[in-house]
Structure formats: structure tokens, C-alpha cells
XYZ file of C-alpha atoms in Angstrom:
663
model
C 46.162 8.580 -58.361
C 46.971 8.504 -54.501
C 49.413 5.815 -53.506
C 49.670 7.099 -49.743
C 47.452 6.098 -46.954
C 47.941 7.147 -43.213
C 46.386 5.283 -40.740
C 46.398 5.404 -37.137
C 46.097 3.010 -34.464
C 45.669 3.774 -30.686
C 45.846 1.587 -26.642
C 43.715 4.067 -25.017
C 43.490 3.260 -20.767
C 39.704 2.335 -21.333
C 37.763 1.478 -17.774
C 34.784 -0.865 -17.309
C 31.662 1.178 -17.417
C 33.180 4.429 -17.208
C 31.340 5.760 -20.138
C 32.306 9.457 -19.872
C 36.028 8.599 -19.486
C 35.999 6.573 -22.520
C 34.096 8.684 -24.541
C 36.358 11.273 -23.894
C 39.389 9.078 -24.646
C 38.117 7.958 -27.696
C 37.005 11.158 -28.975
C 41.137 12.835 -28.273
C 42.422 10.091 -29.787
C 40.779 11.071 -32.791
C 41.567 14.298 -32.830
C 45.169 13.249 -32.491
C 45.525 10.783 -35.534
C 43.229 14.041 -37.585
C 46.324 16.092 -36.898
C 48.583 13.927 -37.573
C 47.164 13.391 -41.054
C 45.313 10.115 -40.610
C 42.041 9.302 -42.543
C 41.080 5.737 -40.783
C 41.632 5.282 -37.033
C 41.267 2.367 -35.312
C 40.320 2.123 -31.521
C 40.953 -0.801 -28.849
C 38.483 -3.572 -29.006
C 35.522 -3.277 -27.359
C 36.830 0.459 -26.372
C 33.322 2.424 -25.593
C 32.177 0.395 -22.872
C 35.585 -1.551 -21.653
C 36.931 -5.288 -22.236
C 36.702 -5.493 -18.991
C 32.615 -5.364 -18.218
C 32.572 -9.088 -17.449
C 28.833 -9.675 -16.536
C 27.746 -6.311 -16.968
C 27.826 -7.423 -20.434
C 24.182 -9.523 -19.815
C 22.629 -6.164 -18.575
C 20.700 -3.845 -21.136
C 21.985 -1.160 -19.751
C 25.427 -1.758 -21.074
C 24.006 -2.304 -24.736
C 21.962 0.656 -24.018
C 24.803 3.239 -22.618
C 27.299 2.198 -25.769
C 24.753 3.325 -28.398
C 24.473 6.319 -26.111
C 28.236 6.733 -26.419
C 28.323 6.110 -30.585
C 25.532 8.772 -31.122
C 27.956 11.106 -28.975
C 30.779 10.506 -30.990
C 28.435 9.984 -34.578
C 27.635 13.681 -33.689
C 31.154 15.150 -32.657
C 32.823 17.232 -35.594
C 35.917 15.769 -34.718
C 34.724 12.277 -36.033
C 33.976 14.617 -39.490
C 36.310 13.429 -42.518
C 38.090 10.591 -40.958
C 36.641 6.628 -40.932
C 36.048 5.705 -37.294
C 36.511 2.278 -36.034
C 35.061 1.301 -32.989
C 34.375 -1.498 -30.687
C 31.376 -2.057 -28.880
C 28.607 -4.728 -27.719
C 25.524 -5.390 -30.398
C 22.480 -7.405 -29.736
C 21.343 -8.415 -33.489
C 17.978 -11.117 -33.241
C 18.195 -11.182 -29.510
C 22.203 -12.661 -29.513
C 25.194 -10.414 -27.857
C 27.806 -9.988 -30.386
C 31.281 -7.983 -29.661
C 31.427 -5.718 -32.884
C 33.462 -3.273 -34.604
C 31.065 -0.514 -35.825
C 33.101 1.820 -38.794
C 31.130 5.404 -39.639
C 32.490 8.079 -41.637
C 30.678 11.505 -41.354
C 27.743 10.860 -39.422
C 26.951 7.618 -41.736
C 27.690 4.018 -40.180
C 29.409 2.034 -43.038
C 29.588 -1.539 -41.665
C 29.047 -3.108 -37.887
C 31.304 -6.234 -38.049
C 30.840 -9.149 -35.267
C 33.786 -10.853 -34.065
C 33.918 -14.040 -35.467
C 36.475 -16.354 -33.258
C 36.287 -15.673 -29.536
C 38.968 -15.953 -26.990
C 38.126 -18.380 -24.109
C 41.246 -19.586 -22.867
C 43.167 -18.312 -19.910
C 42.095 -14.911 -18.389
C 38.811 -14.878 -21.245
C 35.386 -15.921 -21.152
C 34.409 -14.392 -24.239
C 31.845 -17.282 -24.442
C 30.577 -16.608 -21.781
C 28.893 -13.186 -23.341
C 29.183 -13.141 -26.445
C 28.475 -15.236 -29.508
C 30.566 -15.500 -32.546
C 29.344 -14.641 -35.938
C 30.059 -18.139 -38.026
C 28.814 -17.133 -41.355
C 31.410 -15.875 -43.120
C 31.375 -13.519 -45.783
C 27.646 -12.956 -45.407
C 25.774 -9.620 -44.560
C 22.571 -8.963 -43.336
C 20.635 -5.975 -42.476
C 20.610 -4.815 -38.939
C 18.045 -2.419 -37.838
C 19.243 0.552 -35.806
C 18.120 1.664 -32.478
C 15.996 5.204 -33.247
C 18.853 7.271 -31.363
C 21.239 6.325 -34.040
C 18.445 6.396 -36.737
C 17.801 10.185 -35.817
C 21.493 10.801 -35.901
C 22.911 8.948 -39.245
C 19.239 9.050 -40.946
C 19.939 5.468 -41.897
C 17.193 2.856 -40.790
C 19.527 -0.014 -41.724
C 22.780 -0.894 -41.783
C 25.261 -3.582 -43.005
C 26.065 -5.979 -40.265
C 28.246 -9.036 -40.918
C 31.248 -10.603 -42.372
C 33.075 -7.721 -45.354
C 35.335 -4.746 -46.379
C 35.705 -1.996 -47.144
C 36.342 -0.726 -50.619
C 37.392 3.087 -50.562
C 38.116 4.930 -53.700
C 41.561 3.783 -53.887
C 42.155 1.142 -51.625
C 40.413 -1.837 -49.456
C 40.856 -2.301 -46.317
C 39.325 -5.705 -43.899
C 38.488 -5.648 -40.354
C 39.642 -8.261 -37.767
C 39.099 -8.782 -33.850
C 42.077 -9.906 -31.626
C 41.660 -13.364 -31.164
C 41.278 -13.866 -35.081
C 45.013 -12.847 -35.653
C 45.940 -15.436 -33.264
C 43.790 -18.135 -35.218
C 45.532 -20.934 -37.521
C 42.582 -19.844 -40.257
C 42.981 -15.861 -39.497
C 40.360 -13.995 -41.988
C 43.236 -11.754 -43.149
C 44.641 -15.324 -45.140
C 41.367 -14.870 -47.394
C 41.039 -11.443 -47.565
C 44.764 -11.014 -48.622
C 43.532 -13.126 -51.681
C 40.923 -11.185 -52.346
C 42.960 -7.735 -52.953
C 42.334 -6.442 -49.296
C 45.606 -4.358 -49.024
C 45.161 -3.198 -45.089
C 44.009 -5.357 -42.391
C 43.395 -3.548 -39.126
C 43.191 -5.315 -35.743
C 41.997 -4.303 -32.479
C 43.054 -6.112 -29.531
C 42.300 -6.233 -26.159
C 45.190 -8.445 -25.138
C 46.778 -8.655 -21.930
C 50.748 -8.526 -21.251
C 52.264 -11.692 -20.242
C 56.007 -11.885 -19.332
C 57.994 -13.116 -22.533
C 55.011 -12.717 -24.916
C 56.277 -9.840 -27.067
C 57.949 -11.934 -29.832
C 55.216 -14.083 -30.025
C 52.924 -11.013 -31.072
C 55.166 -9.670 -32.996
C 56.089 -13.060 -35.487
C 51.699 -12.737 -35.443
C 51.632 -9.845 -37.169
C 54.249 -10.136 -39.297
C 53.303 -13.571 -40.350
C 49.977 -11.989 -41.385
C 51.354 -8.450 -42.743
C 54.712 -9.758 -44.737
C 55.246 -6.801 -46.642
C 52.560 -4.909 -45.049
C 53.703 -3.924 -41.628
C 51.816 -1.312 -39.536
C 53.314 2.182 -40.371
C 51.471 4.917 -39.950
C 51.763 5.894 -44.091
C 52.119 3.358 -45.934
C 52.696 3.104 -50.002
C 49.635 0.828 -51.362
C 51.819 0.793 -54.870
C 54.562 -1.426 -52.247
C 51.785 -3.503 -51.517
C 50.415 -4.196 -55.099
C 53.631 -4.677 -56.453
C 55.250 -7.330 -53.719
C 51.563 -9.266 -54.438
C 52.075 -9.278 -58.161
C 55.338 -11.112 -58.350
C 54.429 -14.165 -56.335
C 52.475 -16.479 -58.629
C 51.399 -19.276 -56.187
C 49.678 -16.112 -54.173
C 47.981 -15.423 -57.164
C 46.695 -18.735 -58.636
C 45.036 -19.169 -55.067
C 43.359 -15.805 -55.110
C 42.129 -16.480 -58.736
C 40.095 -19.364 -57.184
C 39.275 -17.425 -53.858
C 35.418 -16.188 -52.932
C 34.877 -12.892 -53.005
C 33.773 -11.321 -49.711
C 30.863 -8.506 -49.902
C 32.327 -5.075 -50.533
C 31.260 -1.799 -48.779
C 31.650 1.172 -51.383
C 32.653 4.135 -49.245
C 32.790 7.577 -51.007
C 36.051 8.255 -49.546
C 39.848 7.746 -49.985
C 42.686 7.216 -47.674
C 45.325 8.770 -49.953
C 45.366 12.564 -51.340
C 45.270 12.775 -55.356
C 48.536 14.937 -55.137
C 51.094 12.493 -52.811
C 54.030 12.160 -54.620
C 56.079 14.175 -51.940
C 54.331 12.407 -49.188
C 57.138 10.260 -47.360
C 56.326 6.635 -45.830
C 57.436 5.441 -42.727
C 60.101 2.699 -42.287
C 58.851 -0.521 -40.536
C 59.030 -0.290 -36.947
C 61.924 -1.963 -35.134
C 60.743 -3.487 -32.300
C 62.189 -3.098 -28.913
C 62.260 -6.211 -27.319
C 62.446 -5.869 -23.475
C 64.123 -8.682 -21.046
C 61.844 -10.512 -18.416
C 63.518 -8.261 -15.769
C 62.788 -4.903 -17.949
C 59.003 -6.513 -18.214
C 58.518 -6.587 -14.501
C 60.294 -3.341 -13.940
C 57.602 -1.164 -15.939
C 54.773 -3.828 -16.265
C 53.335 -4.043 -12.805
C 54.534 -0.908 -12.214
C 52.098 0.620 -14.805
C 49.781 -1.236 -13.197
C 50.158 0.092 -9.530
C 49.971 3.687 -11.034
C 46.475 2.469 -13.122
C 45.205 1.467 -9.809
C 46.781 4.103 -7.401
C 45.006 6.887 -9.488
C 41.852 5.241 -10.332
C 41.168 4.103 -6.333
C 41.681 7.923 -5.236
C 43.386 6.431 -2.234
C 46.819 8.453 -1.482
C 49.580 5.952 -1.748
C 50.911 2.391 -0.889
C 51.605 0.701 2.637
C 53.987 -2.476 2.015
C 55.091 -4.578 5.109
C 58.683 -4.825 4.394
C 60.205 -7.980 5.294
C 63.700 -7.389 3.899
C 63.104 -10.652 1.767
C 63.176 -11.053 -1.786
C 59.556 -10.789 -2.363
C 58.501 -7.535 -0.405
C 61.696 -6.158 -1.645
C 60.976 -6.911 -5.514
C 57.305 -5.474 -4.448
C 59.044 -2.218 -2.842
C 61.551 -1.995 -6.146
C 58.293 -2.295 -8.542
C 57.153 0.487 -6.541
C 60.190 2.778 -6.695
C 59.939 2.120 -10.641
C 56.289 3.420 -10.749
C 57.790 6.748 -9.331
C 60.679 6.935 -11.603
C 57.869 6.762 -14.196
C 55.787 8.792 -13.255
C 58.536 11.496 -12.643
C 59.989 10.912 -15.887
C 56.410 11.267 -17.284
C 55.980 14.781 -15.370
C 59.537 15.831 -16.891
C 58.153 15.322 -20.660
C 55.283 17.052 -19.713
C 52.564 15.345 -19.710
C 50.022 17.536 -17.808
C 47.591 14.115 -17.332
C 49.752 12.755 -15.041
C 50.925 16.005 -13.178
C 47.469 16.528 -12.350
C 46.891 12.939 -11.078
C 50.147 13.267 -9.232
C 48.731 16.384 -7.234
C 45.051 14.992 -6.904
C 46.565 11.969 -5.345
C 49.027 14.231 -2.668
C 46.254 16.762 -2.296
C 48.365 19.665 -3.198
C 47.574 21.665 -6.261
C 51.057 23.477 -6.369
C 52.946 20.430 -5.559
C 55.652 18.789 -8.817
C 57.484 15.682 -7.736
C 61.310 16.668 -7.947
C 62.823 13.335 -8.468
C 61.456 9.518 -7.611
C 63.240 9.142 -4.073
C 61.326 12.447 -3.089
C 58.085 11.204 -4.820
C 58.538 8.123 -2.975
C 58.483 9.562 0.309
C 54.962 11.302 -0.249
C 53.042 8.387 -1.767
C 55.107 5.253 -0.378
C 55.269 3.889 3.414
C 56.735 0.649 4.446
C 56.777 -1.008 7.238
C 59.262 -3.738 9.019
C 57.217 -5.781 11.412
C 59.482 -7.292 13.871
C 58.881 -10.350 16.161
C 61.444 -12.085 18.873
C 62.111 -14.358 15.870
C 63.380 -11.806 13.812
C 66.730 -11.348 13.211
C 68.958 -8.210 13.164
C 70.085 -8.886 9.222
C 66.204 -8.522 8.277
C 66.115 -5.294 10.225
C 68.935 -4.043 8.673
C 67.911 -4.407 4.915
C 64.677 -3.439 5.234
C 65.672 0.128 6.580
C 68.419 0.213 4.113
C 66.415 -0.580 1.331
C 63.763 1.843 2.725
C 66.357 4.909 2.749
C 67.611 4.071 -0.552
C 64.022 4.406 -2.356
C 63.138 7.311 -0.242
C 59.810 5.335 1.249
C 58.733 6.607 4.751
C 59.655 3.657 6.708
C 58.331 2.211 10.161
C 59.316 -0.112 12.382
C 57.453 -1.868 15.301
C 57.445 -5.036 16.980
C 54.321 -6.976 17.450
C 55.420 -9.423 20.199
C 52.774 -7.820 22.497
C 50.178 -8.391 20.333
C 51.240 -12.045 19.926
C 51.328 -12.762 23.707
C 47.783 -11.131 24.045
C 45.925 -13.463 21.505
C 47.989 -16.584 22.292
C 47.155 -15.870 26.395
C 43.529 -15.072 25.588
C 43.756 -18.941 23.972
C 45.569 -20.055 26.932
C 43.212 -18.325 29.607
C 40.268 -20.049 27.677
C 41.201 -23.360 27.042
C 44.205 -24.156 29.924
C 46.822 -24.770 27.648
C 49.538 -22.769 26.224
C 51.003 -24.076 22.973
C 54.820 -24.123 22.241
C 57.030 -24.185 19.080
C 58.518 -27.307 18.012
C 62.190 -26.350 19.076
C 60.411 -26.307 22.821
C 58.626 -29.378 22.501
C 55.380 -28.282 21.121
C 53.720 -30.341 18.255
C 53.827 -29.369 14.392
C 50.270 -28.170 15.292
C 50.913 -25.994 17.914
C 54.321 -24.797 15.966
C 52.169 -23.935 12.799
C 49.448 -21.981 14.988
C 52.093 -19.802 16.768
C 53.874 -19.209 12.981
C 50.011 -18.532 12.001
C 49.364 -15.775 14.551
C 52.205 -13.859 13.996
C 51.632 -13.843 10.152
C 48.031 -12.856 10.717
C 48.611 -9.965 13.042
C 50.719 -8.679 10.682
C 47.909 -8.380 7.775
C 45.860 -6.231 10.946
C 48.568 -3.932 11.554
C 48.951 -3.476 7.991
C 45.314 -2.379 7.380
C 45.457 -0.416 10.747
C 48.289 1.613 9.505
C 47.083 2.102 6.067
C 43.838 3.668 7.165
C 45.747 5.652 10.103
C 49.527 6.690 9.192
C 48.725 9.514 7.217
C 45.910 10.465 9.512
C 48.734 10.120 12.364
C 51.520 12.829 10.584
C 48.449 14.874 9.426
C 48.268 14.224 5.913
C 44.981 13.616 4.320
C 43.204 10.117 2.560
C 44.295 6.482 2.966
C 46.509 3.704 1.693
C 46.111 0.580 -0.576
C 47.898 -2.550 1.297
C 50.492 -4.338 -1.170
C 50.509 -7.767 -0.816
C 53.898 -9.629 -1.655
C 53.101 -13.539 -2.342
C 54.845 -14.926 -5.490
C 53.175 -17.095 -7.762
C 54.913 -20.365 -6.637
C 54.272 -19.857 -2.784
C 50.269 -19.803 -3.866
C 50.609 -22.651 -6.237
C 52.304 -24.727 -3.238
C 49.743 -23.053 -0.685
C 53.288 -22.020 1.838
C 51.520 -18.611 2.709
C 49.291 -18.448 5.645
C 45.752 -17.439 5.026
C 44.889 -13.987 6.213
C 48.523 -12.792 6.335
C 50.122 -10.207 4.426
C 49.638 -12.027 1.908
C 46.108 -10.832 1.894
C 46.287 -7.345 0.797
C 44.500 -4.713 -1.646
C 46.799 -5.523 -4.728
C 49.687 -7.951 -5.139
C 52.140 -6.722 -8.238
C 54.235 -9.804 -7.733
C 51.400 -12.277 -7.570
C 51.922 -13.548 -11.058
C 55.751 -13.791 -11.016
C 57.930 -16.533 -10.124
C 60.380 -16.302 -7.397
C 63.073 -17.661 -10.049
C 62.135 -14.280 -12.324
C 61.991 -12.210 -9.259
C 65.384 -12.867 -7.853
C 66.526 -12.210 -11.439
C 64.693 -9.059 -11.249
C 65.965 -7.996 -7.957
C 69.876 -8.083 -9.493
C 68.571 -6.169 -12.716
C 67.623 -3.604 -9.931
C 70.826 -3.665 -8.504
C 72.785 -3.235 -11.403
C 70.566 -0.779 -12.747
C 69.685 1.667 -10.239
C 72.474 1.586 -7.774
C 70.389 0.040 -4.917
C 73.465 -1.596 -2.988
C 70.919 -2.816 -0.590
C 69.754 -5.357 -3.176
C 72.583 -6.956 -2.596
C 72.615 -8.609 0.910
C 68.859 -9.015 0.053
C 69.228 -11.213 -3.178
C 72.168 -13.390 -1.331
C 69.964 -14.332 1.426
C 68.130 -17.576 1.752
C 64.182 -16.760 1.981
C 62.732 -16.997 5.197
C 59.442 -16.751 6.823
C 61.155 -15.547 10.300
C 58.234 -17.312 11.966
C 60.135 -19.651 14.285
C 62.793 -19.175 16.919
C 66.184 -17.993 15.747
C 69.029 -20.248 16.809
C 71.587 -18.061 18.372
C 70.156 -15.413 16.955
C 70.375 -16.414 13.757
C 67.401 -17.806 11.573
C 67.161 -21.556 11.756
C 63.944 -21.314 9.198
C 64.258 -21.595 5.601
C 61.439 -21.567 3.007
C 62.969 -24.696 0.909
C 63.271 -26.864 3.485
C 59.473 -25.701 5.030
C 58.264 -26.593 1.427
C 60.042 -29.520 0.967
C 61.109 -28.692 -2.565
C 62.943 -25.941 -4.219
C 61.930 -23.039 -5.804
C 62.921 -24.288 -8.943
C 61.323 -27.553 -9.000
C 57.957 -25.569 -7.927
C 57.940 -23.467 -11.028
C 58.319 -26.649 -12.735
C 55.276 -28.362 -11.397
C 53.542 -25.184 -12.156
C 54.408 -24.987 -15.570
C 53.388 -28.961 -16.164
C 50.103 -28.604 -14.151
C 48.558 -25.534 -15.805
C 50.353 -25.318 -19.242
C 50.773 -28.700 -19.834
C 47.784 -29.711 -18.807
C 49.385 -32.423 -16.391
C 47.338 -34.317 -13.979
C 49.574 -36.311 -11.077
C 50.493 -39.311 -13.097
C 51.501 -37.266 -16.890
C 53.520 -34.921 -14.360
C 55.233 -38.342 -12.915
C 55.398 -39.372 -16.572
C 57.266 -36.275 -18.024
C 59.599 -35.903 -15.215
C 61.367 -39.277 -15.187
C 62.837 -38.160 -18.505
C 63.186 -34.273 -17.705
C 64.803 -35.415 -14.504
C 66.787 -38.826 -15.605
C 69.771 -37.349 -15.089
C 69.024 -36.488 -11.140
C 66.497 -38.529 -10.292
C 65.350 -41.994 -9.994
C 61.873 -42.564 -11.185
C 60.575 -43.705 -6.992
C 62.077 -40.184 -6.390
C 60.332 -38.606 -9.053
C 57.110 -40.110 -7.843
C 58.335 -38.900 -4.114
C 58.511 -35.452 -5.365
C 55.441 -35.457 -7.571
C 53.368 -36.985 -4.573
C 54.448 -34.748 -1.890
C 53.743 -31.318 -4.297
C 50.300 -32.289 -4.998
C 49.153 -33.080 -1.475
C 50.791 -29.875 -0.735
C 48.848 -28.287 -3.689
C 45.343 -29.916 -2.896
C 45.536 -29.732 1.108
C 46.245 -25.914 0.179
C 44.003 -25.155 -2.814
C 41.639 -23.282 -0.681
C 43.862 -20.429 0.212
C 43.395 -19.220 -3.929
C 39.682 -18.361 -3.061
C 40.809 -15.733 -1.409
C 44.110 -14.580 -2.785
C 45.000 -11.113 -3.303
C 43.854 -9.472 -7.063
C 47.472 -9.999 -8.513
C 49.489 -8.657 -11.887
C 48.938 -11.335 -14.240
C 52.225 -11.980 -15.641
C 52.733 -15.813 -15.495
C 50.776 -18.723 -17.769
C 50.807 -21.421 -14.654
C 49.358 -18.787 -12.012
C 46.887 -20.615 -9.767
C 44.549 -17.785 -9.375
C 41.381 -19.102 -8.522
C 39.620 -15.883 -9.114
C 39.552 -15.296 -13.253
C 42.416 -17.782 -14.075
C 43.100 -21.656 -12.868
C 39.159 -22.780 -12.336
C 39.731 -26.007 -10.253
C 38.013 -26.823 -7.251
C 39.126 -25.930 -3.858
C 38.796 -28.756 -1.735
C 40.035 -32.063 -3.021
C 40.810 -35.573 -1.576
C 44.336 -34.773 -1.025
C 45.140 -39.149 -0.649
C 44.800 -38.949 -4.736
C 44.635 -42.811 -4.548
C 43.953 -43.635 -7.884
C 46.250 -41.137 -9.174
C 49.477 -42.158 -6.856
C 48.503 -46.196 -7.783
C 48.944 -45.441 -10.901
C 52.386 -43.837 -10.600
C 53.440 -46.678 -8.478
C 52.764 -49.207 -10.832
C 54.732 -47.349 -13.342
C 57.730 -46.917 -10.945
C 57.322 -50.630 -9.835
C 57.496 -51.780 -14.078
C 60.653 -49.360 -14.596
C 62.405 -50.940 -11.593
C 61.343 -54.493 -12.621
C 62.956 -53.412 -15.982
C 66.208 -52.484 -14.550
C 66.448 -55.607 -11.931
C 65.826 -53.583 -8.987
C 63.738 -54.972 -6.077
C 60.250 -54.028 -6.272
C 58.450 -51.949 -3.457
C 55.204 -52.106 -2.815
C 54.769 -48.355 -2.052
C 56.474 -44.997 -3.335
C 56.230 -42.737 -0.596
């Protein structure tokens, strides 16, 4: 009697609607699973069409091509003698479902629709799919003719069932179902299911790994996800838990699909089982170092561009972006060194040289990464030096330019047409003039960034264009402390979902682990936009003074607004307790009002925010994650009156004089 079962799962680099590429990667993963002795292969959620199809799920083409790929999989010799579990959309009775299609030797065993859909944050599954709400119910699904011709089956089971092989019982979950309080695996386990599978499309978020591992562990207890497991360990572990057995005796049974196949061999006494995985938790700084770097490489190789261009100011944000690109180069060089031929092929295609092999990260960085310091009369020598030194240490091709000529030309056009010349505030200008002159500099930087991205390789006698990288952090976006259509406007932004606080910690980590001494002066300098005139050659403008709040405060506001679902009044109520040691209720009220004024005035900027790596759950990103109005009544009159009343009540209890309004 067999007792050890070898199963395989995989994380594939699938791409929405790339049916050829997705098919090839699925087949390759099955071949690897079989080579390693697996008898069951589990793939990612919606792997056939790609998880991110969005409104393309509405199109009949997406369903058609998914079934065409399924037919290719069924016909392939690679899928023989292994249970294959693939993900794809399926329409049943004119209702679209997110499904697992499980097959063996050209026969579909079960189509299992997702029962609990992800519909928060970045996820909109209820927009495209319907959950299967008939627990432990199976109906007959009539297969498309193209599938019937391959399998010889007219109908197959569709619904909530489990697979009963010769030696064990398997139950399938799909992503969100694992996170739910009433996860299917609970009752499956009570009904004798010994192996649970979960196909996932979940994205990376900073500090989420602990939650993921805890959820998996709570679902499996003794049954840790390993390559080869001992079924008798599962059985003996369960059999001694009397309370579990009492519940199991009362559970309603799942429909069982009988499978004439075994995951184990009859003579497997010498087959070793795998030890439980000891999870390696990355620090947030390591996650920033690795996650966005992989995202950049994926985007670069898919976009068919020749590299990146980054406006490098010498501040923390653009320097952190540069470090992430450098980290990407390190990961690429390591993969090539370890013999990854796929990565090497991508490298050679990107640099347009079939014989090229990267020697080290600095050398490779010089091929694919251009940094550009865009000085104006308001720039300091310090930031110039910081940018230059960092570029030298990471190996980027570095450009220095001065944009004063362009700024004066554009302001000159305005003055010629309108007959008036705007002045900075330090020279007697109004706040409106001061802001407009800053915005002109910032927007010219965006124009120059795209010009150099398109033509710098051409000027150097090299083929291809460059992707422009943005470097606005999540806190600046939340406040709106950025110029619309400045260097925050780019092709992609690897730090757009990361807080200023985390970026500072990341810079410290990078400096200590990669010996980039240029980062020491960058991390110690106060953040500044350098858009207003210098005072005796020194920076007189700082970000936190401009914003009227610290980055630490801004991060707190962001988490309360998004994650705690707090409007102005609720945020005030929470902060008077959180900050009771450092602020009076009146001071808290003033801070909350200022934040919401700035947030609402600047919310329109989020409609043009550069697509960013999603790493923080309080991101204000408007395109997918944080759906809110972009035109507010920024007086918040009713909400602010509620705060004022509460402040008055608190002050009257303390015997303080009550003021009419809280500014």
C-alpha cells in the first residue's frame, strides 16, 4: 500500500492574453513536475488567460482562446500520467466563473468554480465573475465541441466536489477561499480530504509574508506544503484528536469524483518525505530591494525597450529608485551567473547584442540605465555632487544638464503675451507666482526626461528607447505634494506604493549592505524640491515645511484614511487618543483639517498618477486601488463643524475657554 504522495505547485510568470506564452510556460512547468516525480501539478489562478485580463473577461474571445489552450494541453504528451490542475474562466448557463479545470490523460475530471471571490483593494472579481454558491453540489457541464473531440466526453462534473484517487482524497481551494473565516478546507478536512490545494493570484505587499504563512499553517496544521508527504502522518495525526473526530462524524459529505489513479506507488517504503519548509522572512527593506526590482525587470523585458532613464535629483526618492534599478541589475547578473538561459536571452535582446554576457552589475547598469541630473539656478552644489557620486558607484550612464534656458524661454513667452513677469516670493511675488514658477521648472524636467529617453541612445549610436522612471513616494501622492505632469509623470514608478519612512530605512539598508557611500550624505540631507531660490548658496526650501506636516504624520493620516476607513471626524477622534501625549485636541483638529484640505484640493492629481508597484495598503492610487472622487468641496463644512463641536466639548470639560472655530 502506497503512503507517500509527491505533488507539485508552481508560480508562473503569466501575462494577460499572452495565450502562446502562457501555454508554453504551463507545459514547461508540467514537464518539470513530472521530471521530479510529481503525480499532481497545481498551477496559478487563471493561468491560461492570465489573472490580469480585467474587462477582457467580458469578451467571448477570452473564453474561446482559453478553451483552445485547454485543448492543446489535453492533447500534449506532457500532460499524460499526471493530474493537471489549471486555471481559466468558464461560462456555465450564461454565467461566468473563475474555475479550476482538473484533468488526467485527456479526460476532464472536474471543473471546480471559485466560491469566494476577492473584491477588495486591487481586486474586482465580482465585476467579472459570479461565485458558485451551491456548496457540495455538482451538475453536468456540456463541453464545447473542440474539447469533446479531444476527450470523447460530452459532459463533465461542474461544481463543489473533491477527487478520490486510489490512495487519498484531494480538495481544491482558489486563493481568496483560504483567507475566508469559513474556508472550504475546514469541512473538507472533516470529510476526510487529506491534501488541500490552493491556486493563488495574490500580490506582494510589504510585511504580508507573515500573514500568508500563518494562513497556510492554520489551514494545514500537520499537513505542511511539501514536495513529498507521508499520508500516514496525516491520518495518524488526525485520528488522535477526539474533538475533530466528533465533528467529522457529523459533517455532510462532499461529492467524490472517483479517479482511477494513485499519487503514490505501491512500493514506496524507501521514498523519502520532505521536511517542512522553514520560511525565510525578508525585512521590509529587503522586500523593497527585491520586489520592485523584479517588477522592473519584468516590465523592461516585456516592453521591448532598451532600458530606463531616471531624473536623479540627489534626494532620497530618486536615489531609492536608482538603488532599486541597481538591485535589479544585481539579480539579473546573479541569474546569468547561475546559468539561467532565459534571463541571458532577455539581456541580449535588450542590449541588442547576441554575444553579450554581463560581467557585473555596474557594467550591466551602464548598458541599460541612464540617470540625468537636471539643474536649475535653484539647485545646490550638494545635490549635484550626491547624484554624480551615486551614478558613479552604481555604474549608470550619467548626464548633467541645466534647464534655465528653457525655463526663461517659457516664462518669457508668458511675459511677452500678458505684459507681466512673475516673481518668486523672496523677490516680492505672490504665492500664486511663486508656485507657478516652481511648476514650470518641474514640468520642463518631465519634457526633457522624455526627450532624452527617446533620443539619448540614438545620440550615442545605440538602438532603442528608454522607459522613464518616476520617483514620487506614496506619501507625496496622498498629500498631493507634486506637480501635475512633472517628473512624477513617467512610464512606471517602482516606489509609488512605498512610504517615505520605509524608503529612508531602505536607503540605510542599501548603504550598509552594498557599500554605496554616496547614500550617506543623501540620507542625512533634509528632503527638498529645490524649486525656490537658494539663500547664500544653500537650500532654503524643505518638503515638510512646504507640506505643513511631517512625513511621519502623513503616513499616519494615510493609514487612517484608507486602512481604517476614517473620514475627517473619525480621524480626529482616533488621533486625540493616539497623540494625547504630544498634541491638544485643538492642535489635532488643526492638523486633521489641514491634511484633508490638502488631500481634497490635490486629489485630481491621482487621475494622472504613474502606474506604480503596489506595496502599501494605504496607497491613494486612483486607477485600481483607491476609487474616490477627484473633485471635492474642500471646505468639508459639515465634517469640520463636527470636529469643532467635539473640540469645544473636550475643552469645556477641562475648563478651558471655548473658541468659536478651530483653524
